[in-house]
Amino acid sequence: MSQDGQCAADARDPGAAVVAVTFPMPAGLVFDWHTHDDHQLAWAASGVLTVRTAACAWALPPSRALWIPAGVRHETLSAGAAVMRTLYVRPGLCPIDWPDCTPVAASPLLAELIGYLEAPGLRAGARGHAEALLVDLLQPVAMAAIEVGMPAEGPARQVATALSDDPADARTLAEWGRAVGASERTLARGFVAGAGLPFGRWRALLRLQAALPGLAAGEPVGNVARRVGYESVSAFVAAFRRQTGLTPARYFRGPGGPGGPGGPGGPGGPGGPGPA
C-alpha cells in the first residue's frame, strides 16, 4: 500500500462509497504533496496532524478532522507521534460536494464510526447504513485557517524559506537584504507581489502558523510563543486572537467542551479512541 493510502482506496469493494485506512505516523513523517481521486477525511486518533494546501494550513487535534475534496493538492505531516485514521470517499457515491477543504467536528460518535467502517467483512447493508450516518455526522465547524502565501522566486523566496525553517529569526528586512544580496526595497516589493502582504504582516502570520502544531498538542502557550519569536505570552495571544477571533485555548477546544487530548472523547480521556 502506498503511504497516502491510494492503493487501499483503489482496492475497495466496488459498491462501497467509503474506505477507512489507519496510518501510524512517527514524529516527523511527511506524506509529501499529492492529490486523490477520492474525497478524503483526515483525522488524528491520537497526536496532531498538520495538513497543508498551497495557501492554507490546518493543525488538527483529535477534536477536529478535515474534509479534503478530490483533486486538491496537499501534504500531511506530524511533528510528534500520531495515528491518522483517514476515510477515502468516492465522489459519485457521496452527496457532499464541498468545493474547499472544510474542518469538521470529530465527535466521539464520528470516531467510533470511522473505526466501524474499517472493520473487515462489514456486510453491505450495515456498511450502507454507516455511510449514510457518516454524511449526517460531518458538520462543518469554524476553524480559521492561517493562510501564508510564499513568494515564488528570487531573494524574497530565499528569505521566506529561511524564516519558514526558523520563524523566531528576528532580523529586519534590511538585515535580510544584506544576507541575501538584495535591497530592502527589493525584498519589500517581492513580498507584496509574491505573497500578497507586507513583510511584517507576512512574518506575523508565519509565526502563528508555525505555532499551531505545538498548541494543538497541548504545549504551554508560553513555550510555543517563545519558540516562534514572541517575547511575551500576552503579545502572542493578542496576535492569535486578531487573526482567528479566538484565544489559543478556545481555538483548540473540542466540540461541546474540552475534546482535545485528555478530555472526553480525546486520547487519554473517557471514551477516547486509542491508536489502532
PDB file of C-alpha atoms in Angstrom:
ATOM      1  CA  MET A   1       0.000   0.000   0.000  1.00  0.00           C
ATOM      2  CA  SER A   2       1.278   3.470  -0.817  1.00  0.00           C
ATOM      3  CA  GLN A   3       1.935   5.920   2.011  1.00  0.00           C
ATOM      4  CA  ASP A   4      -1.025   8.062   1.024  1.00  0.00           C
ATOM      5  CA  GLY A   5      -3.421   5.106   1.013  1.00  0.00           C
ATOM      6  CA  GLN A   6      -4.460   5.359  -2.631  1.00  0.00           C
ATOM      7  CA  CYS A   7      -3.852   1.662  -3.246  1.00  0.00           C
ATOM      8  CA  ALA A   8      -6.252   0.754  -0.462  1.00  0.00           C
ATOM      9  CA  ALA A   9      -8.861   3.086  -1.892  1.00  0.00           C
ATOM     10  CA  ASP A  10      -8.482   1.572  -5.342  1.00  0.00           C
ATOM     11  CA  ALA A  11      -8.867  -1.978  -3.979  1.00  0.00           C
ATOM     12  CA  ARG A  12     -12.162  -1.406  -2.178  1.00  0.00           C
ATOM     13  CA  ASP A  13     -15.438  -3.218  -2.704  1.00  0.00           C
ATOM     14  CA  PRO A  14     -16.893  -1.702  -5.915  1.00  0.00           C
ATOM     15  CA  GLY A  15     -20.151  -0.954  -4.103  1.00  0.00           C
ATOM     16  CA  ALA A  16     -18.518   0.797  -1.154  1.00  0.00           C
ATOM     17  CA  ALA A  17     -18.636   4.567  -1.010  1.00  0.00           C
ATOM     18  CA  VAL A  18     -16.059   4.799   1.784  1.00  0.00           C
ATOM     19  CA  VAL A  19     -12.823   3.040   2.681  1.00  0.00           C
ATOM     20  CA  ALA A  20     -11.053   3.620   6.012  1.00  0.00           C
ATOM     21  CA  VAL A  21      -7.284   3.325   6.473  1.00  0.00           C
ATOM     22  CA  THR A  22      -5.112   3.761   9.590  1.00  0.00           C
ATOM     23  CA  PHE A  23      -1.589   5.189   9.390  1.00  0.00           C
ATOM     24  CA  PRO A  24       0.725   5.118  12.437  1.00  0.00           C
ATOM     25  CA  MET A  25       2.846   8.261  11.980  1.00  0.00           C
ATOM     26  CA  PRO A  26       6.170   8.569  13.809  1.00  0.00           C
ATOM     27  CA  ALA A  27       7.365  12.085  14.617  1.00  0.00           C
ATOM     28  CA  GLY A  28       8.458  13.973  11.530  1.00  0.00           C
ATOM     29  CA  LEU A  29       6.693  11.763   8.977  1.00  0.00           C
ATOM     30  CA  VAL A  30       5.527  13.658   5.894  1.00  0.00           C
ATOM     31  CA  PHE A  31       3.148  12.427   3.202  1.00  0.00           C
ATOM     32  CA  ASP A  32       4.522  14.699   0.517  1.00  0.00           C
ATOM     33  CA  TRP A  33       2.428  16.775  -1.879  1.00  0.00           C
ATOM     34  CA  HIS A  34      -0.170  14.646  -3.652  1.00  0.00           C
ATOM     35  CA  THR A  35      -3.802  14.503  -4.764  1.00  0.00           C
ATOM     36  CA  HIS A  36      -6.543  11.862  -4.570  1.00  0.00           C
ATOM     37  CA  ASP A  37      -9.288  10.884  -6.988  1.00  0.00           C
ATOM     38  CA  ASP A  38     -11.489  10.445  -3.906  1.00  0.00           C
ATOM     39  CA  HIS A  39     -12.522  12.930  -1.262  1.00  0.00           C
ATOM     40  CA  GLN A  40     -10.574  12.422   1.953  1.00  0.00           C
ATOM     41  CA  LEU A  41     -11.435  12.905   5.612  1.00  0.00           C
ATOM     42  CA  ALA A  42      -8.191  13.186   7.616  1.00  0.00           C
ATOM     43  CA  TRP A  43      -8.397  12.696  11.398  1.00  0.00           C
ATOM     44  CA  ALA A  44      -5.856  12.119  14.183  1.00  0.00           C
ATOM     45  CA  ALA A  45      -6.988   9.371  16.545  1.00  0.00           C
ATOM     46  CA  SER A  46      -4.017  10.451  18.657  1.00  0.00           C
ATOM     47  CA  GLY A  47      -1.433  13.176  18.324  1.00  0.00           C
ATOM     48  CA  VAL A  48      -1.754  16.130  15.969  1.00  0.00           C
ATOM     49  CA  LEU A  49      -1.880  16.266  12.170  1.00  0.00           C
ATOM     50  CA  THR A  50      -0.918  19.224  10.044  1.00  0.00           C
ATOM     51  CA  VAL A  51      -2.485  19.398   6.587  1.00  0.00           C
ATOM     52  CA  ARG A  52      -1.208  21.992   4.134  1.00  0.00           C
ATOM     53  CA  THR A  53      -2.549  23.161   0.810  1.00  0.00           C
ATOM     54  CA  ALA A  54      -0.951  25.772  -1.430  1.00  0.00           C
ATOM     55  CA  ALA A  55      -2.402  28.625   0.616  1.00  0.00           C
ATOM     56  CA  CYS A  56      -3.559  27.246   3.973  1.00  0.00           C
ATOM     57  CA  ALA A  57      -2.510  25.046   6.855  1.00  0.00           C
ATOM     58  CA  TRP A  58      -4.648  23.317   9.478  1.00  0.00           C
ATOM     59  CA  ALA A  59      -3.336  21.843  12.737  1.00  0.00           C
ATOM     60  CA  LEU A  60      -5.807  19.132  13.696  1.00  0.00           C
ATOM     61  CA  PRO A  61      -6.079  17.818  17.260  1.00  0.00           C
ATOM     62  CA  PRO A  62      -8.298  14.749  17.830  1.00  0.00           C
ATOM     63  CA  SER A  63     -11.329  17.033  18.205  1.00  0.00           C
ATOM     64  CA  ARG A  64     -11.135  18.126  14.547  1.00  0.00           C
ATOM     65  CA  ALA A  65     -10.998  16.380  11.177  1.00  0.00           C
ATOM     66  CA  LEU A  66     -10.505  17.898   7.734  1.00  0.00           C
ATOM     67  CA  TRP A  67     -12.551  17.211   4.624  1.00  0.00           C
ATOM     68  CA  ILE A  68     -10.213  17.416   1.592  1.00  0.00           C
ATOM     69  CA  PRO A  69     -12.059  17.479  -1.749  1.00  0.00           C
ATOM     70  CA  ALA A  70     -10.920  15.195  -4.531  1.00  0.00           C
ATOM     71  CA  GLY A  71      -8.158  16.716  -6.627  1.00  0.00           C
ATOM     72  CA  VAL A  72      -6.921  19.216  -4.017  1.00  0.00           C
ATOM     73  CA  ARG A  73      -3.126  19.077  -3.786  1.00  0.00           C
ATOM     74  CA  HIS A  74      -1.972  18.778  -0.178  1.00  0.00           C
ATOM     75  CA  GLU A  75       0.601  17.326   2.169  1.00  0.00           C
ATOM     76  CA  THR A  76       0.091  15.765   5.591  1.00  0.00           C
ATOM     77  CA  LEU A  77       2.643  15.641   8.380  1.00  0.00           C
ATOM     78  CA  SER A  78       3.058  15.031  12.096  1.00  0.00           C
ATOM     79  CA  ALA A  79       5.560  16.942  14.223  1.00  0.00           C
ATOM     80  CA  GLY A  80       5.158  14.362  17.014  1.00  0.00           C
ATOM     81  CA  ALA A  81       3.963  10.779  17.034  1.00  0.00           C
ATOM     82  CA  ALA A  82       0.376  10.467  15.782  1.00  0.00           C
ATOM     83  CA  VAL A  83      -2.107   7.953  14.446  1.00  0.00           C
ATOM     84  CA  MET A  84      -4.034   9.133  11.407  1.00  0.00           C
ATOM     85  CA  ARG A  85      -7.306   7.478  10.538  1.00  0.00           C
ATOM     86  CA  THR A  86      -8.498   8.601   7.172  1.00  0.00           C
ATOM     87  CA  LEU A  87     -11.567   7.951   5.055  1.00  0.00           C
ATOM     88  CA  TYR A  88     -11.496   7.940   1.258  1.00  0.00           C
ATOM     89  CA  VAL A  89     -14.928   8.799  -0.076  1.00  0.00           C
ATOM     90  CA  ARG A  90     -15.964   8.111  -3.660  1.00  0.00           C
ATOM     91  CA  PRO A  91     -17.340  11.376  -5.131  1.00  0.00           C
ATOM     92  CA  GLY A  92     -20.029   9.742  -7.251  1.00  0.00           C
ATOM     93  CA  LEU A  93     -21.492   7.918  -4.248  1.00  0.00           C
ATOM     94  CA  CYS A  94     -21.473  10.761  -1.736  1.00  0.00           C
ATOM     95  CA  PRO A  95     -23.879  13.737  -1.582  1.00  0.00           C
ATOM     96  CA  ILE A  96     -21.247  16.013  -0.009  1.00  0.00           C
ATOM     97  CA  ASP A  97     -19.694  18.270  -2.625  1.00  0.00           C
ATOM     98  CA  TRP A  98     -17.907  20.936  -0.586  1.00  0.00           C
ATOM     99  CA  PRO A  99     -15.506  22.626  -3.022  1.00  0.00           C
ATOM    100  CA  ASP A 100     -12.950  23.654  -0.380  1.00  0.00           C
ATOM    101  CA  CYS A 101     -11.122  21.969   2.483  1.00  0.00           C
ATOM    102  CA  THR A 102     -13.540  22.066   5.407  1.00  0.00           C
ATOM    103  CA  PRO A 103     -12.850  21.371   9.100  1.00  0.00           C
ATOM    104  CA  VAL A 104     -15.479  19.230  10.824  1.00  0.00           C
ATOM    105  CA  ALA A 105     -16.120  18.332  14.454  1.00  0.00           C
ATOM    106  CA  ALA A 106     -14.666  14.915  15.334  1.00  0.00           C
ATOM    107  CA  SER A 107     -17.240  13.838  17.906  1.00  0.00           C
ATOM    108  CA  PRO A 108     -16.854  10.564  19.825  1.00  0.00           C
ATOM    109  CA  LEU A 109     -19.596   9.089  17.637  1.00  0.00           C
ATOM    110  CA  LEU A 110     -17.723  10.020  14.450  1.00  0.00           C
ATOM    111  CA  ALA A 111     -14.567   8.463  15.900  1.00  0.00           C
ATOM    112  CA  GLU A 112     -16.395   5.213  16.601  1.00  0.00           C
ATOM    113  CA  LEU A 113     -17.949   5.223  13.128  1.00  0.00           C
ATOM    114  CA  ILE A 114     -14.554   5.580  11.451  1.00  0.00           C
ATOM    115  CA  GLY A 115     -13.340   2.524  13.345  1.00  0.00           C
ATOM    116  CA  TYR A 116     -16.521   0.636  12.441  1.00  0.00           C
ATOM    117  CA  LEU A 117     -16.072   1.364   8.727  1.00  0.00           C
ATOM    118  CA  GLU A 118     -12.530  -0.008   8.886  1.00  0.00           C
ATOM    119  CA  ALA A 119     -13.682  -3.370  10.287  1.00  0.00           C
ATOM    120  CA  PRO A 120     -13.109  -6.246   7.804  1.00  0.00           C
ATOM    121  CA  GLY A 121     -16.058  -8.202   6.484  1.00  0.00           C
ATOM    122  CA  LEU A 122     -18.649  -5.497   7.045  1.00  0.00           C
ATOM    123  CA  ARG A 123     -21.935  -6.547   5.410  1.00  0.00           C
ATOM    124  CA  ALA A 124     -23.176  -4.420   2.534  1.00  0.00           C
ATOM    125  CA  GLY A 125     -26.361  -3.404   4.345  1.00  0.00           C
ATOM    126  CA  ALA A 126     -24.547  -2.456   7.524  1.00  0.00           C
ATOM    127  CA  ARG A 127     -21.949  -0.533   5.524  1.00  0.00           C
ATOM    128  CA  GLY A 128     -24.673   1.378   3.701  1.00  0.00           C
ATOM    129  CA  HIS A 129     -26.281   2.448   6.972  1.00  0.00           C
ATOM    130  CA  ALA A 130     -22.897   3.514   8.379  1.00  0.00           C
ATOM    131  CA  GLU A 131     -22.046   5.517   5.274  1.00  0.00           C
ATOM    132  CA  ALA A 132     -25.390   7.308   5.454  1.00  0.00           C
ATOM    133  CA  LEU A 133     -24.776   8.135   9.110  1.00  0.00           C
ATOM    134  CA  LEU A 134     -21.345   9.480   8.235  1.00  0.00           C
ATOM    135  CA  VAL A 135     -22.895  12.098   5.958  1.00  0.00           C
ATOM    136  CA  ASP A 136     -25.142  13.243   8.807  1.00  0.00           C
ATOM    137  CA  LEU A 137     -22.213  13.484  11.234  1.00  0.00           C
ATOM    138  CA  LEU A 138     -19.960  15.635   9.064  1.00  0.00           C
ATOM    139  CA  GLN A 139     -20.769  19.054  10.480  1.00  0.00           C
ATOM    140  CA  PRO A 140     -18.526  21.980   9.462  1.00  0.00           C
ATOM    141  CA  VAL A 141     -17.051  23.955  12.339  1.00  0.00           C
ATOM    142  CA  ALA A 142     -15.471  27.384  12.465  1.00  0.00           C
ATOM    143  CA  MET A 143     -11.717  26.923  12.423  1.00  0.00           C
ATOM    144  CA  ALA A 144      -9.865  29.825  10.890  1.00  0.00           C
ATOM    145  CA  ALA A 145      -7.022  28.621   8.704  1.00  0.00           C
ATOM    146  CA  ILE A 146      -3.923  30.761   8.893  1.00  0.00           C
ATOM    147  CA  GLU A 147      -3.014  31.418   5.281  1.00  0.00           C
ATOM    148  CA  VAL A 148       0.621  32.152   4.432  1.00  0.00           C
ATOM    149  CA  GLY A 149       1.489  32.546   0.773  1.00  0.00           C
ATOM    150  CA  MET A 150       5.108  32.244  -0.382  1.00  0.00           C
ATOM    151  CA  PRO A 151       6.960  34.433  -2.875  1.00  0.00           C
ATOM    152  CA  ALA A 152       7.524  32.306  -5.944  1.00  0.00           C
ATOM    153  CA  GLU A 153      11.172  33.122  -6.613  1.00  0.00           C
ATOM    154  CA  GLY A 154      14.088  35.490  -6.127  1.00  0.00           C
ATOM    155  CA  PRO A 155      15.562  36.965  -2.936  1.00  0.00           C
ATOM    156  CA  ALA A 156      12.147  37.248  -1.245  1.00  0.00           C
ATOM    157  CA  ARG A 157      11.709  33.495  -1.679  1.00  0.00           C
ATOM    158  CA  GLN A 158      15.110  32.909  -0.049  1.00  0.00           C
ATOM    159  CA  VAL A 159      14.093  34.979   2.956  1.00  0.00           C
ATOM    160  CA  ALA A 160      10.674  33.299   3.191  1.00  0.00           C
ATOM    161  CA  THR A 161      12.236  29.827   3.090  1.00  0.00           C
ATOM    162  CA  ALA A 162      14.766  30.708   5.800  1.00  0.00           C
ATOM    163  CA  LEU A 163      12.037  32.110   8.043  1.00  0.00           C
ATOM    164  CA  SER A 164       9.870  29.035   7.468  1.00  0.00           C
ATOM    165  CA  ASP A 165      12.751  26.998   8.898  1.00  0.00           C
ATOM    166  CA  ASP A 166      13.234  29.394  11.831  1.00  0.00           C
ATOM    167  CA  PRO A 167      10.204  31.662  12.440  1.00  0.00           C
ATOM    168  CA  ALA A 168      11.845  33.164  15.537  1.00  0.00           C
ATOM    169  CA  ASP A 169      14.620  34.802  13.477  1.00  0.00           C
ATOM    170  CA  ALA A 170      14.136  38.495  14.287  1.00  0.00           C
ATOM    171  CA  ARG A 171      16.276  40.069  11.580  1.00  0.00           C
ATOM    172  CA  THR A 172      14.827  43.175   9.942  1.00  0.00           C
ATOM    173  CA  LEU A 173      14.174  43.344   6.229  1.00  0.00           C
ATOM    174  CA  ALA A 174      17.306  45.494   5.818  1.00  0.00           C
ATOM    175  CA  GLU A 175      19.370  42.859   7.627  1.00  0.00           C
ATOM    176  CA  TRP A 176      17.873  40.143   5.471  1.00  0.00           C
ATOM    177  CA  GLY A 177      18.741  42.226   2.407  1.00  0.00           C
ATOM    178  CA  ARG A 178      22.403  42.208   3.378  1.00  0.00           C
ATOM    179  CA  ALA A 179      22.243  38.440   3.922  1.00  0.00           C
ATOM    180  CA  VAL A 180      20.750  37.618   0.509  1.00  0.00           C
ATOM    181  CA  GLY A 181      22.320  40.413  -1.529  1.00  0.00           C
ATOM    182  CA  ALA A 182      19.207  42.478  -2.227  1.00  0.00           C
ATOM    183  CA  SER A 183      17.998  45.902  -1.199  1.00  0.00           C
ATOM    184  CA  GLU A 184      15.364  46.330   1.477  1.00  0.00           C
ATOM    185  CA  ARG A 185      13.071  47.887  -1.138  1.00  0.00           C
ATOM    186  CA  THR A 186      13.505  44.921  -3.500  1.00  0.00           C
ATOM    187  CA  LEU A 187      12.595  42.485  -0.742  1.00  0.00           C
ATOM    188  CA  ALA A 188       9.603  44.544   0.326  1.00  0.00           C
ATOM    189  CA  ARG A 189       8.290  44.578  -3.238  1.00  0.00           C
ATOM    190  CA  GLY A 190       8.930  40.829  -3.527  1.00  0.00           C
ATOM    191  CA  PHE A 191       6.770  40.029  -0.520  1.00  0.00           C
ATOM    192  CA  VAL A 192       3.902  42.260  -1.611  1.00  0.00           C
ATOM    193  CA  ALA A 193       3.983  40.927  -5.178  1.00  0.00           C
ATOM    194  CA  GLY A 194       4.658  37.265  -4.356  1.00  0.00           C
ATOM    195  CA  ALA A 195       2.870  36.726  -1.040  1.00  0.00           C
ATOM    196  CA  GLY A 196       0.275  39.498  -1.216  1.00  0.00           C
ATOM    197  CA  LEU A 197       1.334  41.004   2.119  1.00  0.00           C
ATOM    198  CA  PRO A 198       3.885  43.432   3.530  1.00  0.00           C
ATOM    199  CA  PHE A 199       6.833  41.650   5.107  1.00  0.00           C
ATOM    200  CA  GLY A 200       5.877  42.428   8.728  1.00  0.00           C
ATOM    201  CA  ARG A 201       2.343  41.106   8.340  1.00  0.00           C
ATOM    202  CA  TRP A 202       3.608  38.047   6.450  1.00  0.00           C
ATOM    203  CA  ARG A 203       6.080  37.172   9.200  1.00  0.00           C
ATOM    204  CA  ALA A 204       3.416  37.549  11.894  1.00  0.00           C
ATOM    205  CA  LEU A 205       1.173  35.074  10.081  1.00  0.00           C
ATOM    206  CA  LEU A 206       4.056  32.673   9.509  1.00  0.00           C
ATOM    207  CA  ARG A 207       4.785  32.670  13.250  1.00  0.00           C
ATOM    208  CA  LEU A 208       1.155  31.958  14.086  1.00  0.00           C
ATOM    209  CA  GLN A 209       1.025  29.145  11.574  1.00  0.00           C
ATOM    210  CA  ALA A 210       4.238  27.652  12.982  1.00  0.00           C
ATOM    211  CA  ALA A 211       2.702  27.746  16.461  1.00  0.00           C
ATOM    212  CA  LEU A 212      -0.330  25.625  15.551  1.00  0.00           C
ATOM    213  CA  PRO A 213       1.130  22.104  15.967  1.00  0.00           C
ATOM    214  CA  GLY A 214       2.542  22.873  19.420  1.00  0.00           C
ATOM    215  CA  LEU A 215      -0.666  24.498  20.580  1.00  0.00           C
ATOM    216  CA  ALA A 216      -2.758  21.632  19.254  1.00  0.00           C
ATOM    217  CA  ALA A 217      -0.508  19.162  21.071  1.00  0.00           C
ATOM    218  CA  GLY A 218      -1.233  20.947  24.350  1.00  0.00           C
ATOM    219  CA  GLU A 219       2.186  22.532  24.905  1.00  0.00           C
ATOM    220  CA  PRO A 220       2.259  25.527  27.273  1.00  0.00           C
ATOM    221  CA  VAL A 221       1.416  28.694  25.366  1.00  0.00           C
ATOM    222  CA  GLY A 222       4.491  30.451  26.733  1.00  0.00           C
ATOM    223  CA  ASN A 223       6.827  27.775  25.368  1.00  0.00           C
ATOM    224  CA  VAL A 224       5.202  27.899  21.939  1.00  0.00           C
ATOM    225  CA  ALA A 225       5.189  31.694  21.849  1.00  0.00           C
ATOM    226  CA  ARG A 226       8.903  31.917  22.605  1.00  0.00           C
ATOM    227  CA  ARG A 227       9.766  29.227  20.079  1.00  0.00           C
ATOM    228  CA  VAL A 228       8.140  31.152  17.224  1.00  0.00           C
ATOM    229  CA  GLY A 229       9.629  34.503  18.187  1.00  0.00           C
ATOM    230  CA  TYR A 230       7.296  36.236  20.656  1.00  0.00           C
ATOM    231  CA  GLU A 231       8.836  37.767  23.770  1.00  0.00           C
ATOM    232  CA  SER A 232       5.614  37.687  25.798  1.00  0.00           C
ATOM    233  CA  VAL A 233       2.619  35.403  26.061  1.00  0.00           C
ATOM    234  CA  SER A 234       0.231  38.361  26.026  1.00  0.00           C
ATOM    235  CA  ALA A 235       1.592  39.627  22.697  1.00  0.00           C
ATOM    236  CA  PHE A 236       1.271  36.170  21.184  1.00  0.00           C
ATOM    237  CA  VAL A 237      -2.286  35.632  22.455  1.00  0.00           C
ATOM    238  CA  ALA A 238      -3.303  39.087  21.188  1.00  0.00           C
ATOM    239  CA  ALA A 239      -1.885  38.328  17.726  1.00  0.00           C
ATOM    240  CA  PHE A 240      -3.593  34.929  17.678  1.00  0.00           C
ATOM    241  CA  ARG A 241      -6.928  36.468  18.656  1.00  0.00           C
ATOM    242  CA  ARG A 242      -6.634  39.177  15.990  1.00  0.00           C
ATOM    243  CA  GLN A 243      -6.168  36.526  13.315  1.00  0.00           C
ATOM    244  CA  THR A 244      -8.647  33.846  14.427  1.00  0.00           C
ATOM    245  CA  GLY A 245     -11.079  35.694  16.693  1.00  0.00           C
ATOM    246  CA  LEU A 246     -10.292  33.215  19.487  1.00  0.00           C
ATOM    247  CA  THR A 247      -7.676  32.589  22.131  1.00  0.00           C
ATOM    248  CA  PRO A 248      -5.435  29.556  21.521  1.00  0.00           C
ATOM    249  CA  ALA A 249      -7.289  27.590  24.216  1.00  0.00           C
ATOM    250  CA  ARG A 250     -10.705  28.209  22.638  1.00  0.00           C
ATOM    251  CA  TYR A 251      -9.394  27.586  19.124  1.00  0.00           C
ATOM    252  CA  PHE A 252      -8.464  24.010  20.005  1.00  0.00           C
ATOM    253  CA  ARG A 253     -11.319  23.254  22.378  1.00  0.00           C
ATOM    254  CA  GLY A 254     -13.246  20.156  21.391  1.00  0.00           C
ATOM    255  CA  PRO A 255     -16.885  20.240  20.269  1.00  0.00           C
ATOM    256  CA  GLY A 256     -19.201  20.694  23.235  1.00  0.00           C
ATOM    257  CA  GLY A 257     -16.324  21.050  25.682  1.00  0.00           C
ATOM    258  CA  PRO A 258     -12.713  20.100  26.126  1.00  0.00           C
ATOM    259  CA  GLY A 259     -12.456  17.396  23.491  1.00  0.00           C
ATOM    260  CA  GLY A 260      -8.734  17.597  22.889  1.00  0.00           C
ATOM    261  CA  PRO A 261      -6.117  15.257  24.281  1.00  0.00           C
ATOM    262  CA  GLY A 262      -7.075  14.152  27.773  1.00  0.00           C
ATOM    263  CA  GLY A 263     -10.649  15.428  27.540  1.00  0.00           C
ATOM    264  CA  PRO A 264     -13.853  13.482  26.973  1.00  0.00           C
ATOM    265  CA  GLY A 265     -13.591  11.820  23.584  1.00  0.00           C
ATOM    266  CA  GLY A 266      -9.876  12.623  23.296  1.00  0.00           C
ATOM    267  CA  PRO A 267      -6.945  10.240  23.687  1.00  0.00           C
ATOM    268  CA  GLY A 268      -6.399   9.536  27.353  1.00  0.00           C
ATOM    269  CA  GLY A 269      -9.893  10.712  28.303  1.00  0.00           C
ATOM    270  CA  PRO A 270     -13.086   8.777  28.964  1.00  0.00           C
ATOM    271  CA  GLY A 271     -14.283   7.146  25.768  1.00  0.00           C
ATOM    272  CA  GLY A 272     -11.298   8.421  23.805  1.00  0.00           C
ATOM    273  CA  PRO A 273     -10.122   6.357  20.860  1.00  0.00           C
ATOM    274  CA  GLY A 274      -6.633   4.949  21.085  1.00  0.00           C
ATOM    275  CA  PRO A 275      -4.138   4.035  18.386  1.00  0.00           C
ATOM    276  CA  ALA A 276      -5.250   1.278  16.077  1.00  0.00           C
TER     277      ALA A 276
END
